[in-house]
Coordinates of N, CA, C and O in Angstrom, one line a residue:
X22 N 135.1 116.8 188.9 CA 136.0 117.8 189.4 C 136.9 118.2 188.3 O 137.2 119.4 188.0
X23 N 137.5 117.3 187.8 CA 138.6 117.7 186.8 C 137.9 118.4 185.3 O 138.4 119.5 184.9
X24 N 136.8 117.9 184.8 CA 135.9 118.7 184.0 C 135.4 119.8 184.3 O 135.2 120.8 183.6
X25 N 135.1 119.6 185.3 CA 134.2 121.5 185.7 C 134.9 122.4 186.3 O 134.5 123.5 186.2
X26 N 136.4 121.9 187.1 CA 137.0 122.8 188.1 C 138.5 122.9 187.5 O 139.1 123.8 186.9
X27 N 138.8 121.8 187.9 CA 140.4 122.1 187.1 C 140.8 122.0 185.7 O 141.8 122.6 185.3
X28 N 140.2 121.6 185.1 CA 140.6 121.8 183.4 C 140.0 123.3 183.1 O 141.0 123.9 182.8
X29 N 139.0 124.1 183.0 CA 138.7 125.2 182.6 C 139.8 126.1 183.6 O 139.7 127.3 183.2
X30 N 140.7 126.0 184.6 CA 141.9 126.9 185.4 C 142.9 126.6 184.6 O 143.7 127.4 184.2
X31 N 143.0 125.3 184.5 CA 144.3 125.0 183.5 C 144.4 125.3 182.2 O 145.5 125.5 181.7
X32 N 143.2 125.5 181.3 CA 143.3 126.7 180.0 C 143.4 127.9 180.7 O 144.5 128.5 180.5
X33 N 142.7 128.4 181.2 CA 143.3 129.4 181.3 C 144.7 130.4 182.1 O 145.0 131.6 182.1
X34 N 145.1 129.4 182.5 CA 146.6 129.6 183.0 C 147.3 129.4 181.5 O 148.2 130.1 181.2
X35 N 146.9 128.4 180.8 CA 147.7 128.2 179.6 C 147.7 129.6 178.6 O 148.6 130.3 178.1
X36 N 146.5 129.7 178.6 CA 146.1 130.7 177.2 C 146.0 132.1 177.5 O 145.7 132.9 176.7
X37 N 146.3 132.5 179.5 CA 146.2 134.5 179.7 C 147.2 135.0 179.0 O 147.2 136.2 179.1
X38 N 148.1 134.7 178.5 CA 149.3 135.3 177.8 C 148.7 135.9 176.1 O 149.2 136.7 175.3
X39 N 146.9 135.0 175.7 CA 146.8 135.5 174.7 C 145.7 136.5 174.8 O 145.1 137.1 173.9
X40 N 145.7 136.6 176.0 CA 144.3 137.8 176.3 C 145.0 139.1 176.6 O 146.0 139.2 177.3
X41 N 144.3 140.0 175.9 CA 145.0 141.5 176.2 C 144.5 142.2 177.1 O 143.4 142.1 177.5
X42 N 145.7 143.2 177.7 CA 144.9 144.2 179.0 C 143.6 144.7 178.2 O 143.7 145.3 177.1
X43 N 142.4 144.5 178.8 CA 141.7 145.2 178.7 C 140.3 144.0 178.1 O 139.2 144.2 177.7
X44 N 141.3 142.8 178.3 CA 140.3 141.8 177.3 C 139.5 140.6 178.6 O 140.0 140.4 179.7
X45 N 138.5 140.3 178.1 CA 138.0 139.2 178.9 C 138.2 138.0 179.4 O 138.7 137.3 178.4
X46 N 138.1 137.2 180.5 CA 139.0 135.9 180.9 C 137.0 135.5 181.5 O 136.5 136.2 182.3
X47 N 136.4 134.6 180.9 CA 135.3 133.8 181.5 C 135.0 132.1 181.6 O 135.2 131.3 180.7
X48 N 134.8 131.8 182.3 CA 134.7 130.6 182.4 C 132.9 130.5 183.1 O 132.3 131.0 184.0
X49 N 132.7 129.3 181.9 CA 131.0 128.9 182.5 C 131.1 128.6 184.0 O 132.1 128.0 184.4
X50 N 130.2 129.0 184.9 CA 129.8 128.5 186.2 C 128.9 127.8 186.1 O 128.7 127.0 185.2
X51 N 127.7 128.0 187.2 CA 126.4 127.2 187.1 C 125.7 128.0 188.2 O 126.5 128.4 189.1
X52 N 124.4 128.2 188.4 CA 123.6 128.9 189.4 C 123.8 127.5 190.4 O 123.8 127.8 191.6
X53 N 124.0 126.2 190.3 CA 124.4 125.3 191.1 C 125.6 125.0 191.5 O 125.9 123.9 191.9
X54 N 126.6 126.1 191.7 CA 127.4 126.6 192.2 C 127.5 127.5 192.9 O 128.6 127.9 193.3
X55 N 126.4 127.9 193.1 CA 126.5 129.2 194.1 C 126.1 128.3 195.5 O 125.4 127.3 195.4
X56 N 126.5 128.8 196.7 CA 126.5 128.1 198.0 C 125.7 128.6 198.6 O 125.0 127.8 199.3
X57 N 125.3 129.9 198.9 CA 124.2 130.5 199.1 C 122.8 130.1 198.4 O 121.8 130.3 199.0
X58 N 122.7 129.6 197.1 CA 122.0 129.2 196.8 C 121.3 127.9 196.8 O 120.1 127.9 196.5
X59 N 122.1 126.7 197.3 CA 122.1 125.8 197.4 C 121.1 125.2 198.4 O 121.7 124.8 199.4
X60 N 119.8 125.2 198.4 CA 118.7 125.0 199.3 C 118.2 123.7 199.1 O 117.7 123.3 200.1
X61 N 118.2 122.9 198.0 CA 117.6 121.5 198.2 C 118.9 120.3 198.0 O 120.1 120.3 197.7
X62 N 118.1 119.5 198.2 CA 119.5 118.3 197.8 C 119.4 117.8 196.5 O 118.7 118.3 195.7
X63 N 120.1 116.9 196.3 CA 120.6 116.7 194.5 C 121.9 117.0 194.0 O 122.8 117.8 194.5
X64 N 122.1 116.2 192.8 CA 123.4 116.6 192.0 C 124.5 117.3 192.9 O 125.1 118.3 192.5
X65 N 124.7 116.7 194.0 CA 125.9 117.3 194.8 C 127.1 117.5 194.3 O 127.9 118.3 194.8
X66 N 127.4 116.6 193.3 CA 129.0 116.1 193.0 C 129.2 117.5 191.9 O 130.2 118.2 191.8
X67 N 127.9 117.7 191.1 CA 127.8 118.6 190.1 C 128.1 120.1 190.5 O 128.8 121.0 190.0
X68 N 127.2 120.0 191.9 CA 127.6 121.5 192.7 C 128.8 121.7 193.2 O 129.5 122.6 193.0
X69 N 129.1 120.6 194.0 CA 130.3 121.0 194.3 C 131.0 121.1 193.0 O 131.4 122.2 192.6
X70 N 131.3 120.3 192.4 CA 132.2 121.1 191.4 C 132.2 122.1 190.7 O 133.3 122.6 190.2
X71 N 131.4 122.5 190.6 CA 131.2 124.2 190.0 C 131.2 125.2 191.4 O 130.8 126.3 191.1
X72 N 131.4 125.1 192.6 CA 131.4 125.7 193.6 C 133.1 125.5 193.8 O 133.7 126.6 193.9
X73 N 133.8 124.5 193.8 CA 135.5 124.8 193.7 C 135.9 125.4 192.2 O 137.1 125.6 191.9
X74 N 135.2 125.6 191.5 CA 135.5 126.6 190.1 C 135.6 128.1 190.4 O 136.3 129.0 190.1
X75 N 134.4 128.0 191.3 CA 134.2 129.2 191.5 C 135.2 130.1 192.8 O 135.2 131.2 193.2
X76 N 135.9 129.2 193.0 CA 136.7 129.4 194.5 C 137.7 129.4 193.8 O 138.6 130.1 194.2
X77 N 138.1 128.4 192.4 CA 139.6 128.5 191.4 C 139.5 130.0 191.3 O 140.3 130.7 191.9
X78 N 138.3 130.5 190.3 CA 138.7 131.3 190.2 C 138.8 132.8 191.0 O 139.3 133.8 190.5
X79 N 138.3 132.6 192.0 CA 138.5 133.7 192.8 C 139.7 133.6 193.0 O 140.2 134.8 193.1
X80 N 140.8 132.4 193.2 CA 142.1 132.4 193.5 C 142.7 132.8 192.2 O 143.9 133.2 192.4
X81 N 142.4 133.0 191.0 CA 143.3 133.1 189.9 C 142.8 134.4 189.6 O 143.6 135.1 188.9
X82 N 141.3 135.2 190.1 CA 141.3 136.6 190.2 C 142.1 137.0 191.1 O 142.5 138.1 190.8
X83 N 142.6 136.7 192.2 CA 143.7 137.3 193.4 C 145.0 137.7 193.1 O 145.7 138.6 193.6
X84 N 145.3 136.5 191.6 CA 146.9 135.9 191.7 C 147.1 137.3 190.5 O 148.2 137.9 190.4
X85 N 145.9 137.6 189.7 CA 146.3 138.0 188.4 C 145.1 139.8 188.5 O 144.6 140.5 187.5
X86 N 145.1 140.0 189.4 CA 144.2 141.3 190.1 C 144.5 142.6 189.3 O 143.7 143.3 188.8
X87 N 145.9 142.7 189.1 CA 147.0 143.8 188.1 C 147.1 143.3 186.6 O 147.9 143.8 185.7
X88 N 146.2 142.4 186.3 CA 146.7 142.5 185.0 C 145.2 143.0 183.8 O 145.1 142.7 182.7
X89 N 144.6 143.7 184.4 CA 143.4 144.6 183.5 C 142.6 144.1 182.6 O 142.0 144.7 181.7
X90 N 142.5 142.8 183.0 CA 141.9 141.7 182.3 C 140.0 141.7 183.0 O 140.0 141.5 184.2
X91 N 139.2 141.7 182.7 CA 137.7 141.3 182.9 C 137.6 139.8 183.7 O 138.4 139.0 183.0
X92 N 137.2 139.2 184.5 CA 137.5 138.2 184.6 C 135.8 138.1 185.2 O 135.3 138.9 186.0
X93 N 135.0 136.9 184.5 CA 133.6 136.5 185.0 C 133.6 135.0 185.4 O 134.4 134.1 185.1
X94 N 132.9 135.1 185.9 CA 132.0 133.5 186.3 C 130.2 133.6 185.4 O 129.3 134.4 185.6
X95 N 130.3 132.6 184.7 CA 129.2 133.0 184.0 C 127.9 132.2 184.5 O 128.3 131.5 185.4
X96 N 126.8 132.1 184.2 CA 125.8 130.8 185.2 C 125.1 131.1 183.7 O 125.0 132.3 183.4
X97 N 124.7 130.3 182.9 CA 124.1 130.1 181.4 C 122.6 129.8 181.7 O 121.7 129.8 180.9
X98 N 122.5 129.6 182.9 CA 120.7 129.0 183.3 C 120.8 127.6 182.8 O 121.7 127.1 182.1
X99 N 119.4 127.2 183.3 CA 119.2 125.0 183.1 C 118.9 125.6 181.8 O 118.2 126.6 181.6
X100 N 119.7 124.7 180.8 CA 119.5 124.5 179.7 C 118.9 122.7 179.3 O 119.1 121.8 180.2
X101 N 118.2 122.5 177.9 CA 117.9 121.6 177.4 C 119.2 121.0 176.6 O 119.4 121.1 175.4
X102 N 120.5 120.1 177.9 CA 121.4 119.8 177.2 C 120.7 117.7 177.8 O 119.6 117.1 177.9
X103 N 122.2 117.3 178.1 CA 122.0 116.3 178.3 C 122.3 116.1 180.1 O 121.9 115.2 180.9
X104 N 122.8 116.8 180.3 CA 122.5 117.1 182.0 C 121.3 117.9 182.5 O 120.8 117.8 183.6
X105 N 120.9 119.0 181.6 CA 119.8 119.6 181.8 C 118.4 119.1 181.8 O 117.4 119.4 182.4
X106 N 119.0 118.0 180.8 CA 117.5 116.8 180.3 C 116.3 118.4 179.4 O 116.4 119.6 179.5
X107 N 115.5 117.7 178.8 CA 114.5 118.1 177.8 C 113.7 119.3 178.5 O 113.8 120.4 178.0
X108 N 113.0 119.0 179.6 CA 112.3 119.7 180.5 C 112.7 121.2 181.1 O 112.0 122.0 181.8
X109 N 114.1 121.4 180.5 CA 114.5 122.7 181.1 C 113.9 123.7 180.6 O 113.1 123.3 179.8
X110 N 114.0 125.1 180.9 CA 113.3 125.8 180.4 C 113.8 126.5 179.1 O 113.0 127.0 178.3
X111 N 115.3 126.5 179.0 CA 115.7 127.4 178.0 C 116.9 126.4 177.2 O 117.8 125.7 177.9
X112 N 116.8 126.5 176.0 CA 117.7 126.0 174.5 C 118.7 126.7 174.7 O 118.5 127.8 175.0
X113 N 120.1 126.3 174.4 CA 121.5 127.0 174.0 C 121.5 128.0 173.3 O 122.0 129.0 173.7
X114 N 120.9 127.7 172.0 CA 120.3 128.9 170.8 C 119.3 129.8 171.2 O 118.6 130.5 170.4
X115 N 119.1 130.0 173.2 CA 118.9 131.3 173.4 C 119.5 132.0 174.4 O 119.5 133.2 174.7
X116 N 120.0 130.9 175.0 CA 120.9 131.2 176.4 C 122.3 131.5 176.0 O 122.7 132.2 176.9
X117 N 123.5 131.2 175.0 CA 124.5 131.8 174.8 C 124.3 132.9 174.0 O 125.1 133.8 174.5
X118 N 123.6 133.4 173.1 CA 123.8 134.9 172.5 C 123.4 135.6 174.1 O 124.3 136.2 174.7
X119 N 122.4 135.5 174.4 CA 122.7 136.3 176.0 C 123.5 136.3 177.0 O 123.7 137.3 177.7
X120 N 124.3 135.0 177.1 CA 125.8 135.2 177.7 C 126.7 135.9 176.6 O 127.6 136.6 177.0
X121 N 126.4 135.7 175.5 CA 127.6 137.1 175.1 C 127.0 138.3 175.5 O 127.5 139.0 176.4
X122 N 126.0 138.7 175.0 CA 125.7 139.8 175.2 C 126.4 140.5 177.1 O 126.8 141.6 177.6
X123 N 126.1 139.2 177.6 CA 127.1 139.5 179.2 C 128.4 140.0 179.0 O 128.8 141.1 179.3
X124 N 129.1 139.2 178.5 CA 130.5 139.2 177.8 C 130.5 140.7 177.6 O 131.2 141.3 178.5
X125 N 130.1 141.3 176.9 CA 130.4 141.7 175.8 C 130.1 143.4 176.4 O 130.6 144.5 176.3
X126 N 128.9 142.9 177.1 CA 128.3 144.3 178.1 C 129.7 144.8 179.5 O 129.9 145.8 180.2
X127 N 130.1 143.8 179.4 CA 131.0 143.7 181.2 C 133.2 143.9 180.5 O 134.3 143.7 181.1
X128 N 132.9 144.3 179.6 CA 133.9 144.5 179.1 C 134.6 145.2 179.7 O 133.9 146.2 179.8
X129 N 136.1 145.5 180.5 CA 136.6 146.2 180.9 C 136.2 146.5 182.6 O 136.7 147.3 183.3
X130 N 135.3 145.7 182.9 CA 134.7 145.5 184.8 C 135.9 145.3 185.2 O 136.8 145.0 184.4
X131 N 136.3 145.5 186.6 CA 137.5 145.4 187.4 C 136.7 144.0 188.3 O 135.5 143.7 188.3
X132 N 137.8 143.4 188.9 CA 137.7 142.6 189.8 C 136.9 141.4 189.1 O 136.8 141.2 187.9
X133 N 136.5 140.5 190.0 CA 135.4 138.8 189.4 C 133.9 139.4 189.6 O 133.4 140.0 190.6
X134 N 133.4 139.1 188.9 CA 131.9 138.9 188.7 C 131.3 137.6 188.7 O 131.8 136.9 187.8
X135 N 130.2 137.1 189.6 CA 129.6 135.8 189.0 C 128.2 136.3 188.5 O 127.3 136.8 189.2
X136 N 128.2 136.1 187.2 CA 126.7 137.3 186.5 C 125.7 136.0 186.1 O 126.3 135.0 186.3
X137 N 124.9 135.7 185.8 CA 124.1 135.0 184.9 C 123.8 135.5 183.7 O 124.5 136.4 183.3
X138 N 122.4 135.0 182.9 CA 122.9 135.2 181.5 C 122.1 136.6 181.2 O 122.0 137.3 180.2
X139 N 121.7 136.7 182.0 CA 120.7 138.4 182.4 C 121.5 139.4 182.9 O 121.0 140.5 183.0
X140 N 123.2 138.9 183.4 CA 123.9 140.1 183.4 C 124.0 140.3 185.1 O 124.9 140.9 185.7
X141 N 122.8 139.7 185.7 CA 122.5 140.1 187.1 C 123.7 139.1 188.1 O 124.4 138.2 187.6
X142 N 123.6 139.4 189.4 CA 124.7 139.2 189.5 C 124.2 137.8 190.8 O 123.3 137.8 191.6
X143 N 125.3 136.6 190.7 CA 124.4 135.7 191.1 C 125.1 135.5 192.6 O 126.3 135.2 192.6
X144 N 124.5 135.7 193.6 CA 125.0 135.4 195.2 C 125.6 134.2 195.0 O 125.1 133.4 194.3
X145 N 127.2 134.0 195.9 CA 127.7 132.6 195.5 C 128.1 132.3 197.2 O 128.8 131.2 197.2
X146 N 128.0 132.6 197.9 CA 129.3 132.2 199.1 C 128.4 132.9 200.3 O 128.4 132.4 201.4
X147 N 128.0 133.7 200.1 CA 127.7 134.0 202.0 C 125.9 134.1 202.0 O 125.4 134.5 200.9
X148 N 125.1 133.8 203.1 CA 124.0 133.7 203.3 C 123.4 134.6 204.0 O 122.4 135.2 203.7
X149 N 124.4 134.9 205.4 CA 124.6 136.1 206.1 C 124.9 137.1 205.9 O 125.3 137.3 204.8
X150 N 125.2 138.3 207.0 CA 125.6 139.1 206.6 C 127.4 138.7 207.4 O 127.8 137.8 208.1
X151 N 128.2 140.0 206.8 CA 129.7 139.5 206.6 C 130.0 139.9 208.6 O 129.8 140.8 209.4
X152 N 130.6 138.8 208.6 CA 131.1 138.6 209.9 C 132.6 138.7 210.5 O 133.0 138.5 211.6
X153 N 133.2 139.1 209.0 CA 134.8 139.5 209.0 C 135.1 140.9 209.1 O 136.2 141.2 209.3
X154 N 134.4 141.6 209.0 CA 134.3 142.9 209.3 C 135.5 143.2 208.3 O 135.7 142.3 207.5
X155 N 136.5 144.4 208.1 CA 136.9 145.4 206.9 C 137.6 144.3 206.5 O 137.5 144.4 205.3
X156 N 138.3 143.1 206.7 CA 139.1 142.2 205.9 C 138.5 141.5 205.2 O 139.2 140.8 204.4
X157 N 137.1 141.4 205.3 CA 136.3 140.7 204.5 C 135.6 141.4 203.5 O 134.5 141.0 203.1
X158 N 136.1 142.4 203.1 CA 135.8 143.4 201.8 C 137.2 143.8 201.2 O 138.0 144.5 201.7
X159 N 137.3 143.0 199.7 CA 138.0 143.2 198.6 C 137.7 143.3 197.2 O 136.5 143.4 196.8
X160 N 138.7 143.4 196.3 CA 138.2 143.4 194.9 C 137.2 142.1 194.7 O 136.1 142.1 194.1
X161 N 137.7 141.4 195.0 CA 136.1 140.0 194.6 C 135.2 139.8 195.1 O 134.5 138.8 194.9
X162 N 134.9 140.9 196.1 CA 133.5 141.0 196.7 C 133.9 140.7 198.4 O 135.1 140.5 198.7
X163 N 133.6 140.7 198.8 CA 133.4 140.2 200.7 C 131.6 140.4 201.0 O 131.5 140.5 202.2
X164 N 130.9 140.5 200.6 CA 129.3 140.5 200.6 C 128.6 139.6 200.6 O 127.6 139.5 201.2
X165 N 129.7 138.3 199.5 CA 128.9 137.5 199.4 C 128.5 137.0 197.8 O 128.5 135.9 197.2
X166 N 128.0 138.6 197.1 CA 127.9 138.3 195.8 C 129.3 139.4 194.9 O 129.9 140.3 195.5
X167 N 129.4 139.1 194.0 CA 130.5 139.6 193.8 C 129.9 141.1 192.9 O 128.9 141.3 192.2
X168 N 131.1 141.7 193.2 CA 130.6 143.3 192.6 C 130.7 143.6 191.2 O 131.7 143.3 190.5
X169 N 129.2 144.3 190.7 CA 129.0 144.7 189.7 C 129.8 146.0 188.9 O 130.3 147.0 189.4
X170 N 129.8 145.7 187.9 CA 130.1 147.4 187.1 C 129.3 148.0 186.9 O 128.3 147.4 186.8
X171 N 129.4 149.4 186.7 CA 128.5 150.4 186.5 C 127.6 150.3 185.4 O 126.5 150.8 185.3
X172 N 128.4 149.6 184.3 CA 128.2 150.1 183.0 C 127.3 148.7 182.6 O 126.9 148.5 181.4
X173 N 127.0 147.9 183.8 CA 126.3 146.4 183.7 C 124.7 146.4 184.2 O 124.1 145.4 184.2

């Protein structure tokens, strides 16, 4: 928890003072954080923890909504790390140039995005359809998946 959830909120509470309006705030997620997604069992401790990252940051997109900043949740796909193990399908050296290219594409998006490294946008929280009726639609989505930019 403190590796996946609260230490990536605590830089960046430290370091938004060096991001400019108009500049990007991302923090890695995981498609194993999305809750809607979450259909088999396994690595629970790992999901949940990138599933309260993802709920950090929806709280620190709420707190900081005015300040014209990009703010993403990124999902990099299973890589061939040491939690990924060998077998994954994709190497670092092809999965971060395409998270920038996310980065880089979503520049200036309003509100939180949870994108993967294809840009698309990854369902994180609701399975249904929304059951809160008009209070359950805001800038960080109420759908379920969070809303895209035009220009993505």
């Amino acid at each position: 928890m403190i590796t996946n959830a609260l230490s990536p909120l605590r830089a960046l509470e430290t370091l938004r003072g060096l991001v400019v309006p108009g500049g990007t705030v991302a923090v890695m997620s995981s498609d194993q954080g999305s809750i809607s997604r979450n259909t088999e069992g396994g690595y629970e401790l790992y999901k949940a923890s990138k599933a309260a990252l993802n709920q950090l940051m929806r709280s620190y997109a709420a707190r900081h909504a005015g300040d014209g900043q990009t703010k993403l949740l990124i999902g990099p796909g299973h890589n061939q790390t040491q939690l990924g193990g060998p077998g994954a399908p994709l190497v670092p050296q092809e999965s971060i140039p395409a998270v920038v290219d996310v980065l880089e594409a979503q520049t200036g998006a309003p509100g939180l995005q949870f994108l993967d490294l294809h840009g698309e946008t990854v369902p994180w929280w609701r399975t249904g359809p929304n059951r809160r009726g008009a209070r359950g639609s805001h800038r960080t989505g109420g759908s379920g998946a969070a809303p895209r930019s035009s220009s993505g």
